[in-house]
PDB file of C-alpha atoms in Angstrom:
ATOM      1  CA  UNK A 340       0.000   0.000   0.000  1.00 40.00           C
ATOM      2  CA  UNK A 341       2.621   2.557   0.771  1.00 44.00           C
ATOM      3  CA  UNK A 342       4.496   1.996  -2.816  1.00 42.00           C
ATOM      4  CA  UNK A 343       0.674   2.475  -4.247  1.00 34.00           C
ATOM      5  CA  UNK A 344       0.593   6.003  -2.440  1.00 39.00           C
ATOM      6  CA  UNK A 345       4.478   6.641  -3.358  1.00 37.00           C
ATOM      7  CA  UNK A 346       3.871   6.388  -7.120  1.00 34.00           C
ATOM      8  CA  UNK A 347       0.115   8.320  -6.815  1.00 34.00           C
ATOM      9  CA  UNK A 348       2.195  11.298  -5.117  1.00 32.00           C
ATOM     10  CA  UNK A 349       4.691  10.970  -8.023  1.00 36.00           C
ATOM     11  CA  UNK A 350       2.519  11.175 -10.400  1.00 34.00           C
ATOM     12  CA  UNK A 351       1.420  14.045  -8.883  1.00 36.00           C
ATOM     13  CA  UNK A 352       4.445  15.755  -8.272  1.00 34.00           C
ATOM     14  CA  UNK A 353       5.579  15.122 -11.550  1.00 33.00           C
ATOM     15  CA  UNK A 354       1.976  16.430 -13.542  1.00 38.00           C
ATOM     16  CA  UNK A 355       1.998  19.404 -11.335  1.00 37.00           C
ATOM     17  CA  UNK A 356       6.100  19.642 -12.693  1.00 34.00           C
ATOM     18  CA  UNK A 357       4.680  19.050 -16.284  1.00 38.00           C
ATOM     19  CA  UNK A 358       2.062  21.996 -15.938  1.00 47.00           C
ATOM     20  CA  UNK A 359       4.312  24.621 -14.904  1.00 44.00           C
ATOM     21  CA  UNK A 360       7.182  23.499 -17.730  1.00 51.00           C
ATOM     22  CA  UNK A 361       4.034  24.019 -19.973  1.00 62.00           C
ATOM     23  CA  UNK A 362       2.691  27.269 -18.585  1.00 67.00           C
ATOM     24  CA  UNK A 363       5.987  28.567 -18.632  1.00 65.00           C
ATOM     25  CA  UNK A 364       6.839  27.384 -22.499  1.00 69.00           C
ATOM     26  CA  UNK A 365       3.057  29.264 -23.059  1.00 68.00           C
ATOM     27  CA  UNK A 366       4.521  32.447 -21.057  1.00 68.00           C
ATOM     28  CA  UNK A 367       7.758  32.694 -23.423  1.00 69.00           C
ATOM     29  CA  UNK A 368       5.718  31.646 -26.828  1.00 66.00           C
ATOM     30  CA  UNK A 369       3.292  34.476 -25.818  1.00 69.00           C
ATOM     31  CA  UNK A 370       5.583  36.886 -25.801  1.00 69.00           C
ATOM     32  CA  UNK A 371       7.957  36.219 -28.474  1.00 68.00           C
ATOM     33  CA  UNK A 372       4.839  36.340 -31.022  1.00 63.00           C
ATOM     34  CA  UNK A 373       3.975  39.836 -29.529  1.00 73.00           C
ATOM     35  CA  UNK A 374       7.562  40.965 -29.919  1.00 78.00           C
ATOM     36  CA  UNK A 375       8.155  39.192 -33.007  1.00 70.00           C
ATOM     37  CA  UNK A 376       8.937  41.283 -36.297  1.00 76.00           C
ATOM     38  CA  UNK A 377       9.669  38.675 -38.713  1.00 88.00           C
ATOM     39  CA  UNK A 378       6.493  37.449 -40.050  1.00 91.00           C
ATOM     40  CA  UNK A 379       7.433  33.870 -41.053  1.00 93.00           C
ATOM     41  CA  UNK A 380       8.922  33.475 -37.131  1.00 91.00           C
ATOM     42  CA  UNK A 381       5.409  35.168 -36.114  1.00 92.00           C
ATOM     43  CA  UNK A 382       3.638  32.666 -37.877  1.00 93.00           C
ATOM     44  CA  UNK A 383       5.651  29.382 -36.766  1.00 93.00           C
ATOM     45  CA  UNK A 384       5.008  31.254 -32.693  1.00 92.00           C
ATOM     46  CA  UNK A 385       1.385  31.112 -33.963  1.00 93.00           C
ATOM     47  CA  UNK A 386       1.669  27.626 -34.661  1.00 95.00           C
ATOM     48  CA  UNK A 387       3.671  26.617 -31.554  1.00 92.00           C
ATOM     49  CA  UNK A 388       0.842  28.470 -29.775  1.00 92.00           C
ATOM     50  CA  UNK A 389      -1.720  26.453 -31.004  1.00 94.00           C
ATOM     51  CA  UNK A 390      -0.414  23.096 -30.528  1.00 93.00           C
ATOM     52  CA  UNK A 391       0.475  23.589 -27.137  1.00 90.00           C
ATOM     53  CA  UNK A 392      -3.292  25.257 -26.490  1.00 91.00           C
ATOM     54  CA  UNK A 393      -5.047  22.174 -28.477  1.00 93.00           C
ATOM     55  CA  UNK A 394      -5.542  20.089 -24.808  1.00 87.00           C
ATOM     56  CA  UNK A 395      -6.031  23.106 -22.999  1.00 86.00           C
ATOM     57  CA  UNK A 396      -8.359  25.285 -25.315  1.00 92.00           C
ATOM     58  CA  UNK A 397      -9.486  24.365 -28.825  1.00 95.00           C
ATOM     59  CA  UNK A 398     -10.789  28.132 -28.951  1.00 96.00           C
ATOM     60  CA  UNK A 399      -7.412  29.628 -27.877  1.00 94.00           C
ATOM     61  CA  UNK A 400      -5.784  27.199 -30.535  1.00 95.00           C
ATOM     62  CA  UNK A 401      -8.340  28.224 -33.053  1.00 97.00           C
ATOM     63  CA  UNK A 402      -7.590  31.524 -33.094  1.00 96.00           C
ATOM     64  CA  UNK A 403      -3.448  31.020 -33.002  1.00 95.00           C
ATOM     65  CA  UNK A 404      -3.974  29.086 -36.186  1.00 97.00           C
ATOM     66  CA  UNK A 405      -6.406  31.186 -37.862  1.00 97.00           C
ATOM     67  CA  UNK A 406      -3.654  34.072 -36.847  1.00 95.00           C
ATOM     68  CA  UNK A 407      -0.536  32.351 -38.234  1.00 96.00           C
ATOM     69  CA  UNK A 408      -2.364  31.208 -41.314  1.00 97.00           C
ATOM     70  CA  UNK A 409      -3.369  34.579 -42.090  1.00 96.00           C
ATOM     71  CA  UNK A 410       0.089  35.835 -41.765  1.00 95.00           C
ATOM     72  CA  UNK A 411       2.083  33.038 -43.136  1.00 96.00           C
ATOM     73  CA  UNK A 412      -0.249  33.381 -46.430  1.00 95.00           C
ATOM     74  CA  UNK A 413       0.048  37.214 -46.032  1.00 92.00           C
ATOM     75  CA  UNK A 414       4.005  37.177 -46.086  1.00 90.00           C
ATOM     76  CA  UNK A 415       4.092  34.249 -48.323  1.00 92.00           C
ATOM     77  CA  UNK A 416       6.021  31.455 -45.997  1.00 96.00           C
ATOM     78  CA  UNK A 417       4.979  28.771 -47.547  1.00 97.00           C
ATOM     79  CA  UNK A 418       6.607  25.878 -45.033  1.00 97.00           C
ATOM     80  CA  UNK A 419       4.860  27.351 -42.009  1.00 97.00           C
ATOM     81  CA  UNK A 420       1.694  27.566 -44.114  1.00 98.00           C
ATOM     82  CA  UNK A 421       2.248  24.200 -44.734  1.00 98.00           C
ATOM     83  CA  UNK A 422       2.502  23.243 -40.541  1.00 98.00           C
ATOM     84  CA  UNK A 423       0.249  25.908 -39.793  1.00 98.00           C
ATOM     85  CA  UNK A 424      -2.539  23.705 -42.571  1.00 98.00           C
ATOM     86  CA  UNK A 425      -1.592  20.467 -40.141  1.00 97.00           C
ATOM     87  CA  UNK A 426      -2.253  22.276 -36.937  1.00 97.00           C
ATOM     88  CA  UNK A 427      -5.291  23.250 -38.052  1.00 98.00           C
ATOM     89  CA  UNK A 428      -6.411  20.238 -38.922  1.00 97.00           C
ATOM     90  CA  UNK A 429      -5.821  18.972 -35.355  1.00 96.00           C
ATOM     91  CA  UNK A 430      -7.818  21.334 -33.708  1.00 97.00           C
ATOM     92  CA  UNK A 431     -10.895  20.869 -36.395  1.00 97.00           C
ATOM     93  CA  UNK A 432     -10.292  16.942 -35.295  1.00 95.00           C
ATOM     94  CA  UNK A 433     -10.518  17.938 -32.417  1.00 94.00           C
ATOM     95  CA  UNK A 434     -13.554  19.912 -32.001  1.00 95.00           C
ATOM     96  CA  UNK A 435     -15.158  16.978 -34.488  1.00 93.00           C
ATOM     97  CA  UNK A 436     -15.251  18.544 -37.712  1.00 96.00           C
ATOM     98  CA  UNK A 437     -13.518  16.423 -39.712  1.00 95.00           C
ATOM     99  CA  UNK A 438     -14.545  17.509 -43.016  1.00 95.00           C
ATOM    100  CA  UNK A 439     -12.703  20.836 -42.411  1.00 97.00           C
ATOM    101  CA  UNK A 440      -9.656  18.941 -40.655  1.00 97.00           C
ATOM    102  CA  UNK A 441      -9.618  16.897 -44.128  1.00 97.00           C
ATOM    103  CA  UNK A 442      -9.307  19.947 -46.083  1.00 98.00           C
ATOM    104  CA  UNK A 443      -6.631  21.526 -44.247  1.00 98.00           C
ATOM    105  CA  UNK A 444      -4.612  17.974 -44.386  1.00 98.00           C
ATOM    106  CA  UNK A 445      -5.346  18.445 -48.276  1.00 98.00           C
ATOM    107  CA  UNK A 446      -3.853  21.841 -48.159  1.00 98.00           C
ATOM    108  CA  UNK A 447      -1.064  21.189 -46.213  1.00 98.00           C
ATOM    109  CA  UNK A 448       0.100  17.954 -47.866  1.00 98.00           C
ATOM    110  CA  UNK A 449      -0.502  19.911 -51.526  1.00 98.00           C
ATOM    111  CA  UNK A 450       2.476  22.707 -50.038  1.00 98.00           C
ATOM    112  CA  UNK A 451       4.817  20.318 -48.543  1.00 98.00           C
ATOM    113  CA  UNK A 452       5.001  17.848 -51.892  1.00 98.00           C
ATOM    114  CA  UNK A 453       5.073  21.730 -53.882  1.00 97.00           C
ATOM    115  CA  UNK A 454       8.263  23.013 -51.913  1.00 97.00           C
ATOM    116  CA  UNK A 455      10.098  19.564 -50.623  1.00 97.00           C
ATOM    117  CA  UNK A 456       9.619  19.538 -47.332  1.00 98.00           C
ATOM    118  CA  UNK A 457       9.849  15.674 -46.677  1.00 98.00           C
ATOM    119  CA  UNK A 458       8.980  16.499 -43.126  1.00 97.00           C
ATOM    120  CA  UNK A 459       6.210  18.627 -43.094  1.00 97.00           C
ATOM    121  CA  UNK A 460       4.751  16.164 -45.660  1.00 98.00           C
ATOM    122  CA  UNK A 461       5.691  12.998 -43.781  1.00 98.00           C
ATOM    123  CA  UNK A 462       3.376  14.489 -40.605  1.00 97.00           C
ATOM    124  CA  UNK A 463       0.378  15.627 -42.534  1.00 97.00           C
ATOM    125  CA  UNK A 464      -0.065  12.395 -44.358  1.00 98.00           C
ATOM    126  CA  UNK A 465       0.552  10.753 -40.957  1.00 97.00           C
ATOM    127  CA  UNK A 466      -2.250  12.753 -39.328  1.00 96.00           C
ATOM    128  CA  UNK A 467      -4.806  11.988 -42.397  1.00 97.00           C
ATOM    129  CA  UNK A 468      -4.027   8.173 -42.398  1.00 97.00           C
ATOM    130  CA  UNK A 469      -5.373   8.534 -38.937  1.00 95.00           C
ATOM    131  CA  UNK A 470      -8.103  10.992 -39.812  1.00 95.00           C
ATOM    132  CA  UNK A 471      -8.836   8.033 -42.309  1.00 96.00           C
ATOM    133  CA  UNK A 472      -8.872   5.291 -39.491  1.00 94.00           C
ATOM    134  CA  UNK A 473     -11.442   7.561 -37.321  1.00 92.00           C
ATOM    135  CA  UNK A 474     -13.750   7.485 -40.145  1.00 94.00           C
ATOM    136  CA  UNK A 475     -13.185   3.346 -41.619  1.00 95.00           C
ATOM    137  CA  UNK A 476     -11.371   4.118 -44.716  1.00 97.00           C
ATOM    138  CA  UNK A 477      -8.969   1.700 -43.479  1.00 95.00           C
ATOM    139  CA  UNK A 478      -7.347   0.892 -47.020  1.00 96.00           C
ATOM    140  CA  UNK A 479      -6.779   4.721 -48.192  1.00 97.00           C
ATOM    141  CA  UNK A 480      -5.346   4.784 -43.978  1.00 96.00           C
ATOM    142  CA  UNK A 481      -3.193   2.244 -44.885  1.00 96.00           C
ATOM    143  CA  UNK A 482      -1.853   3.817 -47.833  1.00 97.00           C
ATOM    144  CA  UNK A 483      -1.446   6.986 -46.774  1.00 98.00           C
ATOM    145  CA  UNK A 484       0.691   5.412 -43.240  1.00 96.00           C
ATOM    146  CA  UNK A 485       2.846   3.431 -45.686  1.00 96.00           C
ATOM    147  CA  UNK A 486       3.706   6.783 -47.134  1.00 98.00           C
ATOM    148  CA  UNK A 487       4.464   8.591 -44.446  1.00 97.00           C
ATOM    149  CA  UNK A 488       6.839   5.127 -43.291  1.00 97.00           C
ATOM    150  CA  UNK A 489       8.565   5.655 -46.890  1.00 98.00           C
ATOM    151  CA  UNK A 490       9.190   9.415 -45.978  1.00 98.00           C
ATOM    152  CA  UNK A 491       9.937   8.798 -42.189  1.00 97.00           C
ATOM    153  CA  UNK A 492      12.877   5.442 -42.778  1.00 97.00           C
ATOM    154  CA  UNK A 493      14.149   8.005 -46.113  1.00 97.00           C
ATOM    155  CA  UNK A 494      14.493  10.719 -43.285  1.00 97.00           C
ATOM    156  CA  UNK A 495      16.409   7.851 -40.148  1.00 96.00           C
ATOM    157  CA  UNK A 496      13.647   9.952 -38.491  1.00 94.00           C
ATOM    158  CA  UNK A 497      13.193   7.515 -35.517  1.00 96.00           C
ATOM    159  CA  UNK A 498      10.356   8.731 -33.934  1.00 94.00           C
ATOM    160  CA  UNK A 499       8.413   9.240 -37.107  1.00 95.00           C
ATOM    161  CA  UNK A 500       8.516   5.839 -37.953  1.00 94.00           C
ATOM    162  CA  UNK A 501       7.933   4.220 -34.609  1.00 94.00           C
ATOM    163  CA  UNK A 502       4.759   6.483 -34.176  1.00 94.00           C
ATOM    164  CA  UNK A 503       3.641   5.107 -38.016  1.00 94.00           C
ATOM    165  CA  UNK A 504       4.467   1.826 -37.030  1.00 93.00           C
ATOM    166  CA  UNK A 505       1.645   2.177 -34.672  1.00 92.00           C
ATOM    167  CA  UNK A 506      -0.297   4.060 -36.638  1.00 92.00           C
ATOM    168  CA  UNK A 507      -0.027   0.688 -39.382  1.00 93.00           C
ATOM    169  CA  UNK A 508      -1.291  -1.703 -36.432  1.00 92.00           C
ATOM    170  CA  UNK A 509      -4.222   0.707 -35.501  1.00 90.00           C
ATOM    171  CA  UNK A 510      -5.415   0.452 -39.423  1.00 93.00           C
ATOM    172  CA  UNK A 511      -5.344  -3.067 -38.991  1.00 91.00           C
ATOM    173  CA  UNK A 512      -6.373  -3.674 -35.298  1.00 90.00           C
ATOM    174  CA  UNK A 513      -9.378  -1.376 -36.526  1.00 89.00           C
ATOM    175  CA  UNK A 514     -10.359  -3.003 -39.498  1.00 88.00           C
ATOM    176  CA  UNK A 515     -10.436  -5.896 -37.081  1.00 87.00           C
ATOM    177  CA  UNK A 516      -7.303  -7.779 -39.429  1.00 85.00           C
ATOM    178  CA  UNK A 517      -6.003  -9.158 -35.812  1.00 77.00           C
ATOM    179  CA  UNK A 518      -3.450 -11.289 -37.706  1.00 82.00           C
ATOM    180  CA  UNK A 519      -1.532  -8.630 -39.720  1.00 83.00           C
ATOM    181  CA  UNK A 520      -1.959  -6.384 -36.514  1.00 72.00           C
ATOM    182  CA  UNK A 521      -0.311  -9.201 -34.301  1.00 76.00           C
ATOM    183  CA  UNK A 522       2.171  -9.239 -37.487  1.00 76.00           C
ATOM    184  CA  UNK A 523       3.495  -5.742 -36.741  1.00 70.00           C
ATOM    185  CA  UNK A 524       4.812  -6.644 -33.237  1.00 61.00           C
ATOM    186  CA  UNK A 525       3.743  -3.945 -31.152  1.00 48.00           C
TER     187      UNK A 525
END
């Protein structure tokens, strides 16, 4: 019992830790995009922003996007239109509109194949392969996470493929193919 309560005050300890780290990365974001000339660096803040507001307020990260995405098509930076498109897509997942979250994907995977950035366009088909799972389109999923792998093992970007890896078992484990899921090890 006392190891039960030692690892519940941990926990605590350590999500109360995790809070202020994030409040504090909020604090500095905040006020580097209000002190922030350079439009393209406003616009990746505005991004930043967002993501880090998405599990702690999908209006706050609305309006972050919407910001940087005005800018970013404003000043014409076209890679952090490109993650700005992604983020956006999150937080219209998130809120349950995926029909808008599908469009952004769209629009962000059309700028990252248009300028090259392997990266950008390894995380946005990533994110619509598992747009694709939520809704059972498991076999355009599929094809869209074996994609992303391609781009991700072309990249030695580690974490990209081992979060596509999983991505791969949840097409399968969702289209209720328990062999090929039990197939991918994880």
């Amino acid at each position: 019992m006392k190891k039960l309560i030692s690892v519940v005050l941990i926990c605590i300890v350590l999500t109360f830790h995790l809070r202020a780290q994030n409040s504090a990365i909020l604090d500095s974001l905040t006020r580097a995009w209000k002190t922030e000339v350079d439009p393209c660096r406003k616009a990746e803040a505005c991004n930043e922003l967002s993501r880090l507001y998405i599990s702690e307020s999908l209006k706050k990260a609305s309006e972050y996007v919407l910001q940087g995405i005005e800018i970013a098509r404003d000043k014409k930076c076209e890679r952090n239109l490109g993650n700005l498109y992604n983020t956006a897509a999150i937080v219209r997942i998130n809120e349950g509109n995926n029909s808008k979250a599908f469009s952004y994907i769209d629009s962000s995977i059309e700028i990252h194949r248009r300028i090259g950035n392997k990266e950008g366009l390894a995380a946005a088909l990533g994110n619509k392969g598992t747009l694709k799972i939520y809704v059972g389109k498991y076999d355009d999923a599929l094809k869209l996470q074996l994609e992303c792998l391609k781009i991700n093992e072309e990249l030695y970007y580690k974490s990209g493929i081992s979060t596509t890896l999983v991505n791969i078992f949840n097409v399968y484990f969702a289209d209720k193919d328990y062999p090929r899921s039990v197939e991918m090890g994880v």
